[in-house]
Structure formats: C-alpha cells, structure tokens
Amino acid sequence: RHYQPGEVNAQNWIRQELETLGCQTSLFNYDSGADVVIGDFPGVTQPEKIVIIGGHYDSINYATTTGNAPGADDDASGVSAVLEIARLLAGNSFDYTLRFCAWSGEELGLLGSEAYASYLASQGADIVGMIQLDMIAYRANGDSRSVDFVLNDTTPSLNDFAMDVYRAYVPSLPVTS
C-alpha cells in the first residue's frame, strides 16, 4: 500500500534483485511515499533510445484503508514478470537501453508512472517502446486462458508485433485485444 512502510520494504527488495541481475539501479522520488525503482541494462550502440518494461508493486485492499494489501495478482504478478525478463536478458548486450521499472503509487491513480513519464518527457528522453505488465496472473472464474492486450494510448505497429510474437511462439494461447 502506498505511503505504508511495507511499500518501502518492497522498493528496497526489488532494487536489490535488479542489482543482483547486473542492472544499474536508481530510485525516482516523486512524493512522500515509496519511489519508482529503475534498473538499466545500458544500450551499446544507441543507449539514448530506451525500451521500458514495467509493473507496479503497490497494492490496495478495498475492505480497509489500513493494514495489509497483499496484491499477489495486482500486481506482484507483473513485477515478477519484470524481474524474470531482466533475469532472462541479463548478461546480454543490446543496441538500446532496456529499462526495468517498478512503479509505486499506481493504485492511487497511476502516481509513479505518470510522474516518471512526465519527467522523461521534460528531459526529451527517446522512449521507443514500453511494455506494461499488470495483473498478468489474474483469471476470474469462468475465464479462459488468454493473453489480453489493452490497446488504448498505444502504438498499433508495436501492438501488432507483440501479438504476432505470442501467436508464433504460443499458438495454443488465444490473443485478445
């Protein structure tokens, strides 16, 4: 939960995990709660071009305004995927910078990601792509297994590419948008 001590513990753990994988890490402080955790694999030939892979580590419990907000599906599943992608790609070199972001404050209105996006825009950062992983392990009763793409505020060519990759490598998994 944003503004709670547990969120700072999660922030520090995620940062340590990214450092263990060889990422250059930093924190982006945007309010009095926990920070956005950033881990980079700097690009070799065009490091100014950045691809972001993100998920949020805060959660919320609508039954109470204090106490636990365990968040296994929303969004520990997304952060787990961010860390696993970093693990799988560790030790390789890339033309562009790969930036792994763990957002804080998302359940209170996308606070961390919007603050960071505004900061990057103000710096003229060259963001060439972004993948947001949210609730990737959630399946309601009666739902079939599928990969769902949310297409608002996205780039059609990147959407098509990502969906084509899923269809090519996991043809038995339906892709929906």
Tab-separated table of C-alpha atoms in Angstrom:
chain	number	residue	atom	x	y	z
A	1	ARG	CA	0.000	0.000	0.000
A	2	HIS	CA	1.364	3.401	-0.997
A	3	TYR	CA	2.591	5.540	1.917
A	4	GLN	CA	2.999	2.447	4.152
A	5	PRO	CA	6.319	1.008	5.452
A	6	GLY	CA	5.757	-2.280	3.619
A	7	GLU	CA	5.937	-0.466	0.311
A	8	VAL	CA	9.398	0.867	1.143
A	9	ASN	CA	10.476	-2.676	2.063
A	10	ALA	CA	9.236	-3.875	-1.329
A	11	GLN	CA	11.034	-0.990	-3.062
A	12	ASN	CA	14.331	-1.930	-1.440
A	13	TRP	CA	13.902	-5.641	-2.196
A	14	ILE	CA	13.116	-5.014	-5.884
A	15	ARG	CA	16.128	-2.717	-6.199
A	16	GLN	CA	18.388	-5.363	-4.662
A	17	GLU	CA	17.036	-8.012	-7.047
A	18	LEU	CA	17.736	-5.788	-10.075
A	19	GLU	CA	21.256	-5.054	-8.794
A	20	THR	CA	21.883	-8.784	-8.348
A	21	LEU	CA	20.970	-9.236	-12.031
A	22	GLY	CA	23.541	-6.633	-13.057
A	23	CYS	CA	21.251	-3.667	-13.600
A	24	GLN	CA	22.396	-0.147	-12.898
A	25	THR	CA	19.737	0.942	-10.425
A	26	SER	CA	18.293	4.195	-9.195
A	27	LEU	CA	15.168	5.473	-7.492
A	28	PHE	CA	12.821	8.144	-8.817
A	29	ASN	CA	11.342	10.096	-5.914
A	30	TYR	CA	8.110	11.878	-6.800
A	31	ASP	CA	6.210	12.114	-3.491
A	32	SER	CA	6.488	11.194	0.197
A	33	GLY	CA	5.744	7.505	-0.431
A	34	ALA	CA	8.000	4.808	-1.844
A	35	ASP	CA	9.843	5.543	-5.075
A	36	VAL	CA	9.852	4.197	-8.606
A	37	VAL	CA	12.598	1.566	-8.842
A	38	ILE	CA	14.645	1.734	-12.054
A	39	GLY	CA	17.097	-0.841	-13.348
A	40	ASP	CA	19.008	-0.334	-16.603
A	41	PHE	CA	20.942	-2.502	-18.977
A	42	PRO	CA	22.559	0.369	-20.912
A	43	GLY	CA	22.456	0.117	-24.685
A	44	VAL	CA	25.685	-0.419	-26.576
A	45	THR	CA	25.219	1.365	-29.899
A	46	GLN	CA	22.258	3.684	-29.200
A	47	PRO	CA	21.941	3.984	-25.412
A	48	GLU	CA	19.829	7.140	-25.703
A	49	LYS	CA	16.983	5.010	-27.105
A	50	ILE	CA	15.070	3.414	-24.231
A	51	VAL	CA	12.683	0.475	-24.034
A	52	ILE	CA	10.763	0.318	-20.745
A	53	ILE	CA	9.353	-2.832	-19.164
A	54	GLY	CA	7.241	-2.080	-16.107
A	55	GLY	CA	4.871	-3.291	-13.430
A	56	HIS	CA	3.670	-1.786	-10.158
A	57	TYR	CA	4.459	-3.043	-6.684
A	58	ASP	CA	1.878	-1.260	-4.603
A	59	SER	CA	-1.481	-2.827	-3.964
A	60	ILE	CA	-4.749	-1.895	-2.320
A	61	ASN	CA	-7.309	-3.567	-0.102
A	62	TYR	CA	-10.730	-2.043	-0.702
A	63	ALA	CA	-12.088	-3.535	2.532
A	64	THR	CA	-9.941	-1.264	4.696
A	65	THR	CA	-7.814	1.860	4.366
A	66	THR	CA	-5.106	0.473	6.645
A	67	GLY	CA	-3.469	-2.873	7.080
A	68	ASN	CA	-2.475	-5.467	4.559
A	69	ALA	CA	-2.927	-5.162	0.824
A	70	PRO	CA	-1.360	-8.423	-0.352
A	71	GLY	CA	-1.721	-7.944	-4.120
A	72	ALA	CA	-0.452	-11.266	-5.473
A	73	ASP	CA	-2.235	-10.744	-8.781
A	74	ASP	CA	-2.337	-6.924	-8.738
A	75	ASP	CA	0.473	-6.539	-9.212
A	76	ALA	CA	3.054	-8.916	-7.783
A	77	SER	CA	2.494	-10.978	-10.937
A	78	GLY	CA	3.563	-8.035	-13.121
A	79	VAL	CA	6.622	-7.214	-11.005
A	80	SER	CA	7.595	-10.896	-11.015
A	81	ALA	CA	7.484	-10.835	-14.806
A	82	VAL	CA	9.579	-7.658	-14.934
A	83	LEU	CA	12.209	-9.334	-12.737
A	84	GLU	CA	12.080	-12.567	-14.732
A	85	ILE	CA	12.528	-10.727	-18.031
A	86	ALA	CA	15.521	-8.915	-16.534
A	87	ARG	CA	16.919	-12.261	-15.353
A	88	LEU	CA	16.494	-13.841	-18.774
A	89	LEU	CA	18.139	-10.911	-20.539
A	90	ALA	CA	20.970	-10.382	-18.018
A	91	GLY	CA	24.472	-10.798	-19.400
A	92	ASN	CA	23.496	-9.873	-22.952
A	93	SER	CA	24.127	-6.637	-24.786
A	94	PHE	CA	21.510	-4.627	-26.617
A	95	ASP	CA	21.601	-1.719	-29.027
A	96	TYR	CA	19.053	0.249	-26.966
A	97	THR	CA	18.874	0.727	-23.211
A	98	LEU	CA	16.499	-1.693	-21.518
A	99	ARG	CA	14.896	-0.045	-18.506
A	100	PHE	CA	13.030	-2.111	-15.951
A	101	CYS	CA	10.648	-0.030	-13.838
A	102	ALA	CA	8.708	-0.991	-10.734
A	103	TRP	CA	6.094	1.687	-10.175
A	104	SER	CA	4.777	2.805	-6.805
A	105	GLY	CA	1.538	4.639	-6.126
A	106	GLU	CA	-0.338	3.148	-9.077
A	107	GLU	CA	-3.420	2.064	-7.142
A	108	LEU	CA	-3.972	5.669	-6.086
A	109	GLY	CA	-4.150	6.931	-9.677
A	110	LEU	CA	-1.011	5.966	-11.627
A	111	LEU	CA	1.054	8.334	-9.477
A	112	GLY	CA	4.515	6.863	-10.030
A	113	SER	CA	4.266	6.045	-13.725
A	114	GLU	CA	2.695	9.374	-14.640
A	115	ALA	CA	5.264	11.340	-12.616
A	116	TYR	CA	8.097	9.399	-14.227
A	117	ALA	CA	6.638	9.722	-17.731
A	118	SER	CA	6.314	13.484	-17.232
A	119	TYR	CA	9.899	13.649	-16.034
A	120	LEU	CA	11.152	11.688	-19.057
A	121	ALA	CA	9.153	13.932	-21.395
A	122	SER	CA	10.627	17.041	-19.764
A	123	GLN	CA	14.102	15.612	-20.349
A	124	GLY	CA	13.358	14.815	-24.005
A	125	ALA	CA	14.011	11.101	-23.416
A	126	ASP	CA	13.792	8.916	-26.524
A	127	ILE	CA	11.370	6.204	-25.403
A	128	VAL	CA	10.948	3.840	-28.354
A	129	GLY	CA	8.676	1.310	-26.660
A	130	MET	CA	7.053	0.343	-23.393
A	131	ILE	CA	5.511	-2.849	-22.092
A	132	GLN	CA	3.295	-2.613	-19.004
A	133	LEU	CA	2.607	-5.856	-17.169
A	134	ASP	CA	-0.403	-5.630	-14.867
A	135	MET	CA	-2.365	-8.488	-13.316
A	136	ILE	CA	-0.841	-10.997	-15.710
A	137	ALA	CA	-1.682	-13.943	-13.435
A	138	TYR	CA	-5.317	-12.944	-12.852
A	139	ARG	CA	-8.099	-15.135	-14.155
A	140	ALA	CA	-11.648	-14.748	-12.927
A	141	ASN	CA	-13.879	-17.780	-12.507
A	142	GLY	CA	-15.075	-18.874	-15.919
A	143	ASP	CA	-12.359	-17.019	-17.856
A	144	SER	CA	-10.383	-18.976	-20.403
A	145	ARG	CA	-6.623	-18.740	-20.576
A	146	SER	CA	-5.587	-15.956	-22.919
A	147	VAL	CA	-3.215	-13.052	-23.383
A	148	ASP	CA	-5.131	-9.784	-23.295
A	149	PHE	CA	-3.761	-6.583	-24.799
A	150	VAL	CA	-5.099	-3.201	-23.737
A	151	LEU	CA	-4.771	-1.004	-26.808
A	152	ASN	CA	-5.681	2.477	-25.582
A	153	ASP	CA	-2.869	5.033	-25.865
A	154	THR	CA	-0.651	2.536	-27.666
A	155	THR	CA	1.248	2.232	-30.932
A	156	PRO	CA	-0.553	-0.045	-33.423
A	157	SER	CA	2.663	-1.381	-35.010
A	158	LEU	CA	4.069	-2.400	-31.595
A	159	ASN	CA	0.726	-3.978	-30.651
A	160	ASP	CA	0.688	-5.991	-33.881
A	161	PHE	CA	4.299	-7.082	-33.373
A	162	ALA	CA	3.680	-8.234	-29.789
A	163	MET	CA	0.530	-10.107	-30.756
A	164	ASP	CA	2.343	-11.763	-33.675
A	165	VAL	CA	5.109	-12.906	-31.320
A	166	TYR	CA	2.578	-14.528	-28.981
A	167	ARG	CA	0.797	-16.208	-31.867
A	168	ALA	CA	4.089	-17.530	-33.264
A	169	TYR	CA	5.588	-18.830	-30.024
A	170	VAL	CA	2.470	-19.858	-28.090
A	171	PRO	CA	-0.098	-20.682	-30.792
A	172	SER	CA	-2.376	-22.522	-28.349
A	173	LEU	CA	-2.849	-19.376	-26.234
A	174	PRO	CA	-5.579	-17.097	-27.634
A	175	VAL	CA	-4.670	-13.427	-28.030
A	176	THR	CA	-7.394	-10.889	-27.392
A	177	SER	CA	-7.483	-7.103	-27.546
